[in-house]
Amino acid sequence: MATTLRGGAAVSGARGCAPGDVAVCAAPHLFRASGAGRLDDEGRLAVLSVDTLASLLELSGVESLVDLGSGTGFYTNRLAERTTGLVYAVEVQPQMLKRHLEGGVPPNVRLVQADFRLLPLPEASVDRALSVYAYHEAPDIVWLQQVAKVLKPGGRFVIVDWRRSHGAVEHGPPMDLRATWEEVVEALTPHFSHVEGRDLDRFLFVAIGVK
């Protein structure tokens, strides 16, 4: 089930899950809504800046964007300021979307409650897709095909996540949940015409697919 939220619309739960159990029903590795306050910490920008994301996405100021696993909208809202296009904040946990709504939503942002393995967007409808710290939460890589479907020809999908490196243990999830950029590029390859990846720094990697 998907619910699109605008203005003061209520947040509904996912089918078959009680509101407090959505994270468990959707994927056991999700960052739990009980820790949502940490997602609004401005210190996150020291690890990954909005300028870096805008550059990786190659935003010119008019693109539509889908943010997959948007959480409380920390990066979503900031990126929405960089484009006049619609920005879809896709998040499976209603508690996260409720916090996003309460914190303020830019006029070009649409909140969508959905599992991004079943994206409720039309095919070839968005210019850019973004996954920040969400790849490791969805080990079922079938969702990559869903992202490719909703991107327009030439659309760009950017994945930023935590490196599987023992030199990067200060931040991020347990090591056994992490991937390397090479593994993510390999997973993207069947669905995109061009793929690339690299380590961004000691903590993060980026993998990019162009449709």
PDB file of C-alpha atoms in Angstrom:
ATOM      1  CA  MET A   1       0.000   0.000   0.000  1.00  0.00           C
ATOM      2  CA  ALA A   2       1.186   3.521  -0.709  1.00  0.00           C
ATOM      3  CA  THR A   3      -0.098   6.744   0.792  1.00  0.00           C
ATOM      4  CA  THR A   4       0.766  10.142  -0.615  1.00  0.00           C
ATOM      5  CA  LEU A   5       0.744  12.931   1.952  1.00  0.00           C
ATOM      6  CA  ARG A   6       0.119  16.578   1.246  1.00  0.00           C
ATOM      7  CA  GLY A   7      -0.281  19.384   3.715  1.00  0.00           C
ATOM      8  CA  GLY A   8      -1.827  18.134   6.939  1.00  0.00           C
ATOM      9  CA  ALA A   9      -2.962  14.734   5.663  1.00  0.00           C
ATOM     10  CA  ALA A  10      -2.872  11.880   8.145  1.00  0.00           C
ATOM     11  CA  VAL A  11      -0.247   9.177   7.990  1.00  0.00           C
ATOM     12  CA  SER A  12      -1.522   5.637   7.520  1.00  0.00           C
ATOM     13  CA  GLY A  13       0.228   2.352   8.257  1.00  0.00           C
ATOM     14  CA  ALA A  14       1.298  -0.351   5.839  1.00  0.00           C
ATOM     15  CA  ARG A  15      -1.113  -3.170   5.089  1.00  0.00           C
ATOM     16  CA  GLY A  16      -0.775  -6.088   7.489  1.00  0.00           C
ATOM     17  CA  CYS A  17       1.351  -4.195  10.022  1.00  0.00           C
ATOM     18  CA  ALA A  18       0.402  -2.390  13.176  1.00  0.00           C
ATOM     19  CA  PRO A  19       1.728   1.217  13.093  1.00  0.00           C
ATOM     20  CA  GLY A  20       4.489   0.411  15.588  1.00  0.00           C
ATOM     21  CA  ASP A  21       5.578  -2.670  13.670  1.00  0.00           C
ATOM     22  CA  VAL A  22       6.001  -1.236  10.183  1.00  0.00           C
ATOM     23  CA  ALA A  23       9.798  -1.297  10.353  1.00  0.00           C
ATOM     24  CA  VAL A  24       9.869  -4.955  11.306  1.00  0.00           C
ATOM     25  CA  CYS A  25       7.312  -5.943   8.678  1.00  0.00           C
ATOM     26  CA  ALA A  26       9.041  -4.054   5.873  1.00  0.00           C
ATOM     27  CA  ALA A  27      12.684  -4.966   6.533  1.00  0.00           C
ATOM     28  CA  PRO A  28      14.451  -6.018   9.697  1.00  0.00           C
ATOM     29  CA  HIS A  29      17.492  -3.810   9.020  1.00  0.00           C
ATOM     30  CA  LEU A  30      15.645  -0.478   8.917  1.00  0.00           C
ATOM     31  CA  PHE A  31      16.841   2.410  11.049  1.00  0.00           C
ATOM     32  CA  ARG A  32      14.060   2.485  13.614  1.00  0.00           C
ATOM     33  CA  ALA A  33      11.774   5.472  13.956  1.00  0.00           C
ATOM     34  CA  SER A  34      12.497   5.553  17.684  1.00  0.00           C
ATOM     35  CA  GLY A  35      15.886   7.046  16.778  1.00  0.00           C
ATOM     36  CA  ALA A  36      14.506   9.616  14.357  1.00  0.00           C
ATOM     37  CA  GLY A  37      15.874  12.536  16.338  1.00  0.00           C
ATOM     38  CA  ARG A  38      19.398  11.515  15.353  1.00  0.00           C
ATOM     39  CA  LEU A  39      18.486  11.956  11.684  1.00  0.00           C
ATOM     40  CA  ASP A  40      17.879  15.680  12.216  1.00  0.00           C
ATOM     41  CA  ASP A  41      21.333  16.320  13.665  1.00  0.00           C
ATOM     42  CA  GLU A  42      23.042  19.100  11.693  1.00  0.00           C
ATOM     43  CA  GLY A  43      26.335  17.339  12.367  1.00  0.00           C
ATOM     44  CA  ARG A  44      25.405  14.869   9.617  1.00  0.00           C
ATOM     45  CA  LEU A  45      26.349  17.544   7.084  1.00  0.00           C
ATOM     46  CA  ALA A  46      29.989  17.287   8.163  1.00  0.00           C
ATOM     47  CA  VAL A  47      29.996  13.662   6.982  1.00  0.00           C
ATOM     48  CA  LEU A  48      27.891  14.168   3.844  1.00  0.00           C
ATOM     49  CA  SER A  49      27.071  17.661   2.609  1.00  0.00           C
ATOM     50  CA  VAL A  50      24.168  18.775   0.465  1.00  0.00           C
ATOM     51  CA  ASP A  51      26.666  20.248  -1.998  1.00  0.00           C
ATOM     52  CA  THR A  52      28.209  16.802  -2.439  1.00  0.00           C
ATOM     53  CA  LEU A  53      24.824  15.196  -3.091  1.00  0.00           C
ATOM     54  CA  ALA A  54      23.747  17.924  -5.514  1.00  0.00           C
ATOM     55  CA  SER A  55      27.000  17.473  -7.432  1.00  0.00           C
ATOM     56  CA  LEU A  56      26.675  13.671  -7.573  1.00  0.00           C
ATOM     57  CA  LEU A  57      23.071  14.019  -8.761  1.00  0.00           C
ATOM     58  CA  GLU A  58      24.144  16.639 -11.325  1.00  0.00           C
ATOM     59  CA  LEU A  59      21.269  18.911 -10.423  1.00  0.00           C
ATOM     60  CA  SER A  60      20.862  21.891 -12.705  1.00  0.00           C
ATOM     61  CA  GLY A  61      17.847  23.290 -10.859  1.00  0.00           C
ATOM     62  CA  VAL A  62      14.848  21.848 -12.724  1.00  0.00           C
ATOM     63  CA  GLU A  63      14.992  18.074 -12.148  1.00  0.00           C
ATOM     64  CA  SER A  64      12.393  15.916 -10.446  1.00  0.00           C
ATOM     65  CA  LEU A  65      13.827  13.656  -7.747  1.00  0.00           C
ATOM     66  CA  VAL A  66      12.819  10.650  -5.678  1.00  0.00           C
ATOM     67  CA  ASP A  67      14.556  10.223  -2.316  1.00  0.00           C
ATOM     68  CA  LEU A  68      14.376   6.557  -1.323  1.00  0.00           C
ATOM     69  CA  GLY A  69      14.244   5.922   2.396  1.00  0.00           C
ATOM     70  CA  SER A  70      13.905   9.643   3.090  1.00  0.00           C
ATOM     71  CA  GLY A  71      13.486   9.315   6.857  1.00  0.00           C
ATOM     72  CA  THR A  72      12.632  12.649   8.459  1.00  0.00           C
ATOM     73  CA  GLY A  73      13.464  14.568   5.285  1.00  0.00           C
ATOM     74  CA  PHE A  74      16.849  15.844   6.446  1.00  0.00           C
ATOM     75  CA  TYR A  75      18.404  15.665   2.982  1.00  0.00           C
ATOM     76  CA  THR A  76      15.119  15.705   1.054  1.00  0.00           C
ATOM     77  CA  ASN A  77      14.143  19.200   2.143  1.00  0.00           C
ATOM     78  CA  ARG A  78      17.598  20.601   1.552  1.00  0.00           C
ATOM     79  CA  LEU A  79      17.815  19.132  -1.940  1.00  0.00           C
ATOM     80  CA  ALA A  80      14.318  20.427  -2.719  1.00  0.00           C
ATOM     81  CA  GLU A  81      15.782  23.911  -2.381  1.00  0.00           C
ATOM     82  CA  ARG A  82      18.149  23.094  -5.254  1.00  0.00           C
ATOM     83  CA  THR A  83      15.440  22.309  -7.831  1.00  0.00           C
ATOM     84  CA  THR A  84      12.074  23.549  -9.030  1.00  0.00           C
ATOM     85  CA  GLY A  85      11.027  19.987  -9.901  1.00  0.00           C
ATOM     86  CA  LEU A  86       8.869  17.747  -7.740  1.00  0.00           C
ATOM     87  CA  VAL A  87      10.730  15.842  -5.029  1.00  0.00           C
ATOM     88  CA  TYR A  88       9.214  12.599  -3.746  1.00  0.00           C
ATOM     89  CA  ALA A  89      10.164  11.568  -0.216  1.00  0.00           C
ATOM     90  CA  VAL A  90       9.564   7.810  -0.148  1.00  0.00           C
ATOM     91  CA  GLU A  91       9.620   6.281   3.317  1.00  0.00           C
ATOM     92  CA  VAL A  92       8.029   3.084   4.629  1.00  0.00           C
ATOM     93  CA  GLN A  93       7.786   4.089   8.289  1.00  0.00           C
ATOM     94  CA  PRO A  94       4.811   6.351   9.019  1.00  0.00           C
ATOM     95  CA  GLN A  95       6.436   7.677  12.173  1.00  0.00           C
ATOM     96  CA  MET A  96       9.295   9.057  10.080  1.00  0.00           C
ATOM     97  CA  LEU A  97       6.904  10.736   7.660  1.00  0.00           C
ATOM     98  CA  LYS A  98       4.901  12.179  10.540  1.00  0.00           C
ATOM     99  CA  ARG A  99       8.053  13.767  11.917  1.00  0.00           C
ATOM    100  CA  HIS A 100       8.919  15.074   8.446  1.00  0.00           C
ATOM    101  CA  LEU A 101       5.448  16.576   8.110  1.00  0.00           C
ATOM    102  CA  GLU A 102       5.592  18.194  11.536  1.00  0.00           C
ATOM    103  CA  GLY A 103       9.024  19.663  10.808  1.00  0.00           C
ATOM    104  CA  GLY A 104       7.844  21.369   7.633  1.00  0.00           C
ATOM    105  CA  VAL A 105       7.631  20.289   4.015  1.00  0.00           C
ATOM    106  CA  PRO A 106       8.745  22.501   1.108  1.00  0.00           C
ATOM    107  CA  PRO A 107       6.035  23.178  -1.487  1.00  0.00           C
ATOM    108  CA  ASN A 108       7.681  21.002  -4.144  1.00  0.00           C
ATOM    109  CA  VAL A 109       8.025  17.948  -1.866  1.00  0.00           C
ATOM    110  CA  ARG A 110       5.514  15.095  -1.817  1.00  0.00           C
ATOM    111  CA  LEU A 111       5.617  12.603   1.059  1.00  0.00           C
ATOM    112  CA  VAL A 112       4.939   9.039  -0.034  1.00  0.00           C
ATOM    113  CA  GLN A 113       4.537   6.163   2.397  1.00  0.00           C
ATOM    114  CA  ALA A 114       5.720   3.107   0.508  1.00  0.00           C
ATOM    115  CA  ASP A 115       8.241   0.334   0.433  1.00  0.00           C
ATOM    116  CA  PHE A 116      10.653   1.460  -2.270  1.00  0.00           C
ATOM    117  CA  ARG A 117      10.793  -2.111  -3.522  1.00  0.00           C
ATOM    118  CA  LEU A 118       7.274  -1.337  -4.844  1.00  0.00           C
ATOM    119  CA  LEU A 119       7.542   2.255  -5.955  1.00  0.00           C
ATOM    120  CA  PRO A 120       4.109   3.839  -6.556  1.00  0.00           C
ATOM    121  CA  LEU A 121       5.367   6.156  -9.299  1.00  0.00           C
ATOM    122  CA  PRO A 122       4.693   5.980 -13.046  1.00  0.00           C
ATOM    123  CA  GLU A 123       7.323   4.545 -15.330  1.00  0.00           C
ATOM    124  CA  ALA A 124       9.815   7.057 -16.746  1.00  0.00           C
ATOM    125  CA  SER A 125       8.475   9.848 -14.533  1.00  0.00           C
ATOM    126  CA  VAL A 126      11.493  11.213 -12.622  1.00  0.00           C
ATOM    127  CA  ASP A 127      14.888  12.634 -13.584  1.00  0.00           C
ATOM    128  CA  ARG A 128      16.913  11.642 -10.539  1.00  0.00           C
ATOM    129  CA  ALA A 129      16.809   9.016  -7.787  1.00  0.00           C
ATOM    130  CA  LEU A 130      18.747   9.037  -4.547  1.00  0.00           C
ATOM    131  CA  SER A 131      19.472   6.542  -1.796  1.00  0.00           C
ATOM    132  CA  VAL A 132      21.395   7.900   1.196  1.00  0.00           C
ATOM    133  CA  TYR A 133      22.323   5.288   3.794  1.00  0.00           C
ATOM    134  CA  ALA A 134      19.428   3.061   2.691  1.00  0.00           C
ATOM    135  CA  TYR A 135      21.052   0.487   0.421  1.00  0.00           C
ATOM    136  CA  HIS A 136      22.227  -1.640   3.336  1.00  0.00           C
ATOM    137  CA  GLU A 137      18.658  -1.674   4.708  1.00  0.00           C
ATOM    138  CA  ALA A 138      17.264  -3.412   1.605  1.00  0.00           C
ATOM    139  CA  PRO A 139      19.454  -6.409   0.770  1.00  0.00           C
ATOM    140  CA  ASP A 140      16.824  -7.640  -1.727  1.00  0.00           C
ATOM    141  CA  ILE A 141      18.248  -5.914  -4.822  1.00  0.00           C
ATOM    142  CA  VAL A 142      15.029  -6.412  -6.809  1.00  0.00           C
ATOM    143  CA  TRP A 143      14.209  -2.809  -5.885  1.00  0.00           C
ATOM    144  CA  LEU A 144      16.989  -1.540  -8.149  1.00  0.00           C
ATOM    145  CA  GLN A 145      14.904  -2.619 -11.126  1.00  0.00           C
ATOM    146  CA  GLN A 146      11.976  -0.619  -9.724  1.00  0.00           C
ATOM    147  CA  VAL A 147      14.151   2.486  -9.566  1.00  0.00           C
ATOM    148  CA  ALA A 148      15.277   1.996 -13.157  1.00  0.00           C
ATOM    149  CA  LYS A 149      11.640   1.782 -14.251  1.00  0.00           C
ATOM    150  CA  VAL A 150      10.600   5.118 -12.745  1.00  0.00           C
ATOM    151  CA  LEU A 151      13.622   6.987 -14.123  1.00  0.00           C
ATOM    152  CA  LYS A 152      13.376   8.791 -17.436  1.00  0.00           C
ATOM    153  CA  PRO A 153      15.849   7.876 -20.200  1.00  0.00           C
ATOM    154  CA  GLY A 154      19.152   9.396 -19.181  1.00  0.00           C
ATOM    155  CA  GLY A 155      17.997   9.532 -15.571  1.00  0.00           C
ATOM    156  CA  ARG A 156      20.590   9.253 -12.833  1.00  0.00           C
ATOM    157  CA  PHE A 157      20.454   7.082  -9.707  1.00  0.00           C
ATOM    158  CA  VAL A 158      22.911   7.889  -6.907  1.00  0.00           C
ATOM    159  CA  ILE A 159      23.551   5.538  -3.980  1.00  0.00           C
ATOM    160  CA  VAL A 160      25.618   6.745  -1.038  1.00  0.00           C
ATOM    161  CA  ASP A 161      26.262   4.315   1.781  1.00  0.00           C
ATOM    162  CA  TRP A 162      28.753   3.170   4.380  1.00  0.00           C
ATOM    163  CA  ARG A 163      31.968   1.476   3.285  1.00  0.00           C
ATOM    164  CA  ARG A 164      32.663  -2.051   4.399  1.00  0.00           C
ATOM    165  CA  SER A 165      35.973  -1.104   5.903  1.00  0.00           C
ATOM    166  CA  HIS A 166      37.388  -1.638   9.359  1.00  0.00           C
ATOM    167  CA  GLY A 167      38.717   1.905   9.136  1.00  0.00           C
ATOM    168  CA  ALA A 168      35.161   3.245   9.027  1.00  0.00           C
ATOM    169  CA  VAL A 169      33.610   1.764  12.150  1.00  0.00           C
ATOM    170  CA  GLU A 170      33.050   5.060  14.011  1.00  0.00           C
ATOM    171  CA  HIS A 171      29.848   5.694  12.053  1.00  0.00           C
ATOM    172  CA  GLY A 172      27.189   3.605  10.386  1.00  0.00           C
ATOM    173  CA  PRO A 173      25.659   0.138  10.666  1.00  0.00           C
ATOM    174  CA  PRO A 174      27.308  -3.148  11.672  1.00  0.00           C
ATOM    175  CA  MET A 175      29.972  -4.330   9.249  1.00  0.00           C
ATOM    176  CA  ASP A 176      28.005  -7.398   8.159  1.00  0.00           C
ATOM    177  CA  LEU A 177      25.251  -5.183   6.711  1.00  0.00           C
ATOM    178  CA  ARG A 178      27.577  -3.095   4.555  1.00  0.00           C
ATOM    179  CA  ALA A 179      28.636  -3.475   0.932  1.00  0.00           C
ATOM    180  CA  THR A 180      31.472  -2.241  -1.244  1.00  0.00           C
ATOM    181  CA  TRP A 181      30.948   0.087  -4.167  1.00  0.00           C
ATOM    182  CA  GLU A 182      32.104  -2.692  -6.481  1.00  0.00           C
ATOM    183  CA  GLU A 183      29.301  -4.957  -5.252  1.00  0.00           C
ATOM    184  CA  VAL A 184      26.698  -2.234  -5.700  1.00  0.00           C
ATOM    185  CA  VAL A 185      27.928  -1.392  -9.202  1.00  0.00           C
ATOM    186  CA  GLU A 186      27.631  -5.069 -10.082  1.00  0.00           C
ATOM    187  CA  ALA A 187      24.036  -5.085  -8.819  1.00  0.00           C
ATOM    188  CA  LEU A 188      23.203  -1.952 -10.839  1.00  0.00           C
ATOM    189  CA  THR A 189      24.736  -3.179 -14.093  1.00  0.00           C
ATOM    190  CA  PRO A 190      21.768  -5.233 -15.420  1.00  0.00           C
ATOM    191  CA  HIS A 191      19.415  -2.261 -15.102  1.00  0.00           C
ATOM    192  CA  PHE A 192      21.439   0.748 -16.278  1.00  0.00           C
ATOM    193  CA  SER A 193      23.315   1.628 -19.446  1.00  0.00           C
ATOM    194  CA  HIS A 194      26.235   3.171 -17.558  1.00  0.00           C
ATOM    195  CA  VAL A 195      27.439   2.456 -14.025  1.00  0.00           C
ATOM    196  CA  GLU A 196      30.326   3.746 -11.957  1.00  0.00           C
ATOM    197  CA  GLY A 197      31.448   3.908  -8.363  1.00  0.00           C
ATOM    198  CA  ARG A 198      34.195   4.943  -5.993  1.00  0.00           C
ATOM    199  CA  ASP A 199      34.981   5.573  -2.366  1.00  0.00           C
ATOM    200  CA  LEU A 200      34.025   9.112  -1.390  1.00  0.00           C
ATOM    201  CA  ASP A 201      36.153   9.186   1.740  1.00  0.00           C
ATOM    202  CA  ARG A 202      37.123   6.993   4.683  1.00  0.00           C
ATOM    203  CA  PHE A 203      33.476   6.359   5.611  1.00  0.00           C
ATOM    204  CA  LEU A 204      31.349   6.463   2.472  1.00  0.00           C
ATOM    205  CA  PHE A 205      31.147   5.143  -1.076  1.00  0.00           C
ATOM    206  CA  VAL A 206      29.043   6.190  -4.044  1.00  0.00           C
ATOM    207  CA  ALA A 207      27.613   4.055  -6.821  1.00  0.00           C
ATOM    208  CA  ILE A 208      25.829   5.620  -9.784  1.00  0.00           C
ATOM    209  CA  GLY A 209      23.606   4.201 -12.473  1.00  0.00           C
ATOM    210  CA  VAL A 210      22.541   6.141 -15.585  1.00  0.00           C
ATOM    211  CA  LYS A 211      19.558   4.813 -17.477  1.00  0.00           C
TER     212      LYS A 211
END
